[in-house]
Amino acid sequence: MEPYLKDPQAIYEASFAIVRERTVLEGFPAELHDVVVRVVHACGMPDIVTDIDASDDFVASASAALRDGAPLLCDCAMVASGITRRFLPAGNDVMVTLNDARVPALAADLQTTRSAAAVDLWRDDMAGAVIVIGNAPTALFRCLEVIADGAPRPAAIIGCPVGFVGAAESKKALVMNDAAVPCFAIQGTRGGSAMASSVVNALALSCTGHTR
């Protein structure tokens, strides 16, 4: 077997050094660099930068919300699990409603997926929240629908659902949303929970001054 690194700090430092060497950050504003680096680190694909799309006010709005203690509303447990709680600047709540007992009946009534129906249970917590979607395109579509219908406006939406049915379309809808909610998206079919949570971790690290 080939020799390999075993020291955690050495692995961490080498990994991020390689990411920064291989990632083209030109074209992104400086405040987004750490987010882009974390996304590349999460997925192992430096070319993902071609799919990254963020509004000019995303970092400022999402970071301010985190510092103010805003909750994180996540579409699935995998996204929530990927958020490193010790990084969060204000002990922010990390919420997932997908497995709420009310969701199956609500999904049947709305004739939609459980992921989309779970979004309807966010309404009381959406004002000023940071929404993090890394799995279900229907959750992102539904989020945009309830905002358009008058639900409280979140501080920011991180939209990284993955897949071949609705993923690209939902993220295109996000960046074009009429409510002009600050947003971050991985355009196209790529995405996933790890990338979605990495965006939160990068923002939280910046807020708190942690290095890892």
mmCIF file of N, CA and C in Angstrom, residues 5-60:
data_model
loop_
_atom_site.group_PDB
_atom_site.id
_atom_site.type_symbol
_atom_site.label_atom_id
_atom_site.label_comp_id
_atom_site.label_asym_id
_atom_site.label_seq_id
_atom_site.Cartn_x
_atom_site.Cartn_y
_atom_site.Cartn_z
ATOM 1 N N LEU A 5 -1.177 10.319 3.980
ATOM 2 C CA LEU A 5 -1.236 11.230 5.119
ATOM 3 C C LEU A 5 -2.217 10.720 6.169
ATOM 4 N N LYS A 6 -1.829 10.838 7.423
ATOM 5 C CA LYS A 6 -2.691 10.413 8.517
ATOM 6 C C LYS A 6 -2.988 11.545 9.497
ATOM 7 N N ASP A 7 -2.172 12.582 9.469
ATOM 8 C CA ASP A 7 -2.364 13.686 10.399
ATOM 9 C C ASP A 7 -3.528 14.563 9.947
ATOM 10 N N PRO A 8 -4.558 14.728 10.781
ATOM 11 C CA PRO A 8 -5.754 15.477 10.358
ATOM 12 C C PRO A 8 -5.452 16.903 9.905
ATOM 13 N N GLN A 9 -4.613 17.612 10.655
ATOM 14 C CA GLN A 9 -4.314 18.988 10.288
ATOM 15 C C GLN A 9 -3.554 19.058 8.976
ATOM 16 N N ALA A 10 -2.632 18.125 8.763
ATOM 17 C CA ALA A 10 -1.881 18.099 7.510
ATOM 18 C C ALA A 10 -2.796 17.799 6.327
ATOM 19 N N ILE A 11 -3.722 16.877 6.529
ATOM 20 C CA ILE A 11 -4.687 16.555 5.463
ATOM 21 C C ILE A 11 -5.533 17.780 5.136
ATOM 22 N N TYR A 12 -6.028 18.441 6.184
ATOM 23 C CA TYR A 12 -6.866 19.623 6.004
ATOM 24 C C TYR A 12 -6.118 20.703 5.230
ATOM 25 N N GLU A 13 -4.906 21.002 5.660
ATOM 26 C CA GLU A 13 -4.143 22.061 5.020
ATOM 27 C C GLU A 13 -3.777 21.712 3.584
ATOM 28 N N ALA A 14 -3.388 20.463 3.345
ATOM 29 C CA ALA A 14 -3.032 20.051 1.987
ATOM 30 C C ALA A 14 -4.241 20.095 1.069
ATOM 31 N N SER A 15 -5.380 19.662 1.590
ATOM 32 C CA SER A 15 -6.599 19.642 0.783
ATOM 33 C C SER A 15 -6.983 21.032 0.309
ATOM 34 N N PHE A 16 -7.006 21.980 1.236
ATOM 35 C CA PHE A 16 -7.400 23.329 0.849
ATOM 36 C C PHE A 16 -6.345 24.026 0.009
ATOM 37 N N ALA A 17 -5.086 23.673 0.212
ATOM 38 C CA ALA A 17 -4.044 24.229 -0.643
ATOM 39 C C ALA A 17 -4.230 23.775 -2.091
ATOM 40 N N ILE A 18 -4.572 22.501 -2.272
ATOM 41 C CA ILE A 18 -4.812 21.973 -3.618
ATOM 42 C C ILE A 18 -6.042 22.624 -4.235
ATOM 43 N N VAL A 19 -7.101 22.766 -3.439
ATOM 44 C CA VAL A 19 -8.325 23.401 -3.945
ATOM 45 C C VAL A 19 -8.022 24.812 -4.431
ATOM 46 N N ARG A 20 -7.317 25.582 -3.628
ATOM 47 C CA ARG A 20 -7.019 26.968 -4.014
ATOM 48 C C ARG A 20 -6.114 27.029 -5.238
ATOM 49 N N GLU A 21 -5.230 26.065 -5.378
ATOM 50 C CA GLU A 21 -4.342 26.033 -6.540
ATOM 51 C C GLU A 21 -5.104 25.727 -7.825
ATOM 52 N N ARG A 22 -6.114 24.863 -7.725
ATOM 53 C CA ARG A 22 -6.817 24.374 -8.916
ATOM 54 C C ARG A 22 -8.104 25.132 -9.231
ATOM 55 N N THR A 23 -8.534 25.997 -8.326
ATOM 56 C CA THR A 23 -9.812 26.683 -8.515
ATOM 57 C C THR A 23 -9.599 28.078 -9.085
ATOM 58 N N VAL A 24 -10.306 28.362 -10.152
ATOM 59 C CA VAL A 24 -10.233 29.686 -10.779
ATOM 60 C C VAL A 24 -11.244 30.598 -10.080
ATOM 61 N N LEU A 25 -10.716 31.561 -9.324
ATOM 62 C CA LEU A 25 -11.572 32.459 -8.557
ATOM 63 C C LEU A 25 -11.795 33.800 -9.254
ATOM 64 N N GLU A 26 -11.053 34.032 -10.319
ATOM 65 C CA GLU A 26 -11.245 35.271 -11.055
ATOM 66 C C GLU A 26 -12.686 35.355 -11.551
ATOM 67 N N GLY A 27 -13.248 36.517 -11.432
ATOM 68 C CA GLY A 27 -14.635 36.710 -11.845
ATOM 69 C C GLY A 27 -15.607 36.677 -10.681
ATOM 70 N N PHE A 28 -15.164 36.138 -9.545
ATOM 71 C CA PHE A 28 -15.994 36.147 -8.345
ATOM 72 C C PHE A 28 -15.555 37.297 -7.440
ATOM 73 N N PRO A 29 -16.485 37.981 -6.798
ATOM 74 C CA PRO A 29 -16.086 39.025 -5.837
ATOM 75 C C PRO A 29 -15.329 38.404 -4.673
ATOM 76 N N ALA A 30 -14.467 39.167 -4.064
ATOM 77 C CA ALA A 30 -13.596 38.650 -3.003
ATOM 78 C C ALA A 30 -14.389 38.019 -1.865
ATOM 79 N N GLU A 31 -15.542 38.603 -1.529
ATOM 80 C CA GLU A 31 -16.308 38.081 -0.400
ATOM 81 C C GLU A 31 -16.894 36.697 -0.676
ATOM 82 N N LEU A 32 -16.908 36.279 -1.946
ATOM 83 C CA LEU A 32 -17.447 34.970 -2.304
ATOM 84 C C LEU A 32 -16.355 33.906 -2.422
ATOM 85 N N HIS A 33 -15.097 34.294 -2.362
ATOM 86 C CA HIS A 33 -14.008 33.347 -2.598
ATOM 87 C C HIS A 33 -14.036 32.165 -1.635
ATOM 88 N N ASP A 34 -14.203 32.431 -0.355
ATOM 89 C CA ASP A 34 -14.200 31.339 0.622
ATOM 90 C C ASP A 34 -15.370 30.390 0.399
ATOM 91 N N VAL A 35 -16.498 30.923 -0.019
ATOM 92 C CA VAL A 35 -17.650 30.075 -0.313
ATOM 93 C C VAL A 35 -17.343 29.168 -1.500
ATOM 94 N N VAL A 36 -16.791 29.732 -2.550
ATOM 95 C CA VAL A 36 -16.462 28.940 -3.737
ATOM 96 C C VAL A 36 -15.460 27.844 -3.383
ATOM 97 N N VAL A 37 -14.449 28.189 -2.617
ATOM 98 C CA VAL A 37 -13.437 27.205 -2.222
ATOM 99 C C VAL A 37 -14.068 26.071 -1.429
ATOM 100 N N ARG A 38 -14.960 26.380 -0.506
ATOM 101 C CA ARG A 38 -15.621 25.343 0.292
ATOM 102 C C ARG A 38 -16.490 24.440 -0.576
ATOM 103 N N VAL A 39 -17.160 25.016 -1.551
ATOM 104 C CA VAL A 39 -17.990 24.211 -2.452
ATOM 105 C C VAL A 39 -17.117 23.242 -3.245
ATOM 106 N N VAL A 40 -16.016 23.740 -3.785
ATOM 107 C CA VAL A 40 -15.106 22.864 -4.534
ATOM 108 C C VAL A 40 -14.560 21.773 -3.618
ATOM 109 N N HIS A 41 -14.200 22.123 -2.412
ATOM 110 C CA HIS A 41 -13.703 21.133 -1.456
ATOM 111 C C HIS A 41 -14.758 20.068 -1.168
ATOM 112 N N ALA A 42 -16.014 20.470 -1.099
ATOM 113 C CA ALA A 42 -17.091 19.536 -0.770
ATOM 114 C C ALA A 42 -17.361 18.541 -1.881
ATOM 115 N N CYS A 43 -17.168 18.974 -3.141
ATOM 116 C CA CYS A 43 -17.533 18.101 -4.256
ATOM 117 C C CYS A 43 -16.340 17.530 -5.014
ATOM 118 N N GLY A 44 -15.144 18.108 -4.822
ATOM 119 C CA GLY A 44 -13.954 17.608 -5.511
ATOM 120 C C GLY A 44 -13.911 17.936 -6.985
ATOM 121 N N MET A 45 -14.666 18.961 -7.386
ATOM 122 C CA MET A 45 -14.744 19.303 -8.817
ATOM 123 C C MET A 45 -14.437 20.786 -9.007
ATOM 124 N N PRO A 46 -13.191 21.154 -9.307
ATOM 125 C CA PRO A 46 -12.874 22.570 -9.505
ATOM 126 C C PRO A 46 -13.689 23.228 -10.604
ATOM 127 N N ASP A 47 -14.135 22.437 -11.577
ATOM 128 C CA ASP A 47 -14.905 23.028 -12.670
ATOM 129 C C ASP A 47 -16.325 23.396 -12.268
ATOM 130 N N ILE A 48 -16.718 23.085 -11.033
ATOM 131 C CA ILE A 48 -18.059 23.473 -10.576
ATOM 132 C C ILE A 48 -18.203 24.991 -10.571
ATOM 133 N N VAL A 49 -17.081 25.704 -10.589
ATOM 134 C CA VAL A 49 -17.149 27.174 -10.577
ATOM 135 C C VAL A 49 -17.950 27.704 -11.760
ATOM 136 N N THR A 50 -17.979 26.953 -12.859
ATOM 137 C CA THR A 50 -18.721 27.426 -14.036
ATOM 138 C C THR A 50 -20.226 27.399 -13.800
ATOM 139 N N ASP A 51 -20.657 26.659 -12.786
ATOM 140 C CA ASP A 51 -22.090 26.546 -12.484
ATOM 141 C C ASP A 51 -22.533 27.440 -11.330
ATOM 142 N N ILE A 52 -21.591 28.077 -10.649
ATOM 143 C CA ILE A 52 -21.936 28.875 -9.474
ATOM 144 C C ILE A 52 -22.529 30.217 -9.884
ATOM 145 N N ASP A 53 -23.645 30.533 -9.275
ATOM 146 C CA ASP A 53 -24.368 31.776 -9.574
ATOM 147 C C ASP A 53 -24.841 32.372 -8.255
ATOM 148 N N ALA A 54 -24.425 33.580 -7.951
ATOM 149 C CA ALA A 54 -24.827 34.210 -6.689
ATOM 150 C C ALA A 54 -25.189 35.661 -6.928
ATOM 151 N N SER A 55 -26.214 36.120 -6.233
ATOM 152 C CA SER A 55 -26.584 37.520 -6.341
ATOM 153 C C SER A 55 -25.551 38.373 -5.616
ATOM 154 N N ASP A 56 -25.450 39.627 -6.011
ATOM 155 C CA ASP A 56 -24.431 40.512 -5.452
ATOM 156 C C ASP A 56 -24.578 40.698 -3.940
ATOM 157 N N ASP A 57 -25.805 40.601 -3.450
ATOM 158 C CA ASP A 57 -26.063 40.848 -2.032
ATOM 159 C C ASP A 57 -26.138 39.573 -1.196
ATOM 160 N N PHE A 58 -25.828 38.435 -1.811
ATOM 161 C CA PHE A 58 -26.011 37.163 -1.095
ATOM 162 C C PHE A 58 -25.158 37.065 0.161
ATOM 163 N N VAL A 59 -23.858 37.250 0.039
ATOM 164 C CA VAL A 59 -22.964 37.060 1.181
ATOM 165 C C VAL A 59 -23.319 38.019 2.320
ATOM 166 N N ALA A 60 -23.532 39.276 1.997
ATOM 167 C CA ALA A 60 -23.842 40.258 3.035
ATOM 168 C C ALA A 60 -25.151 39.924 3.745
#
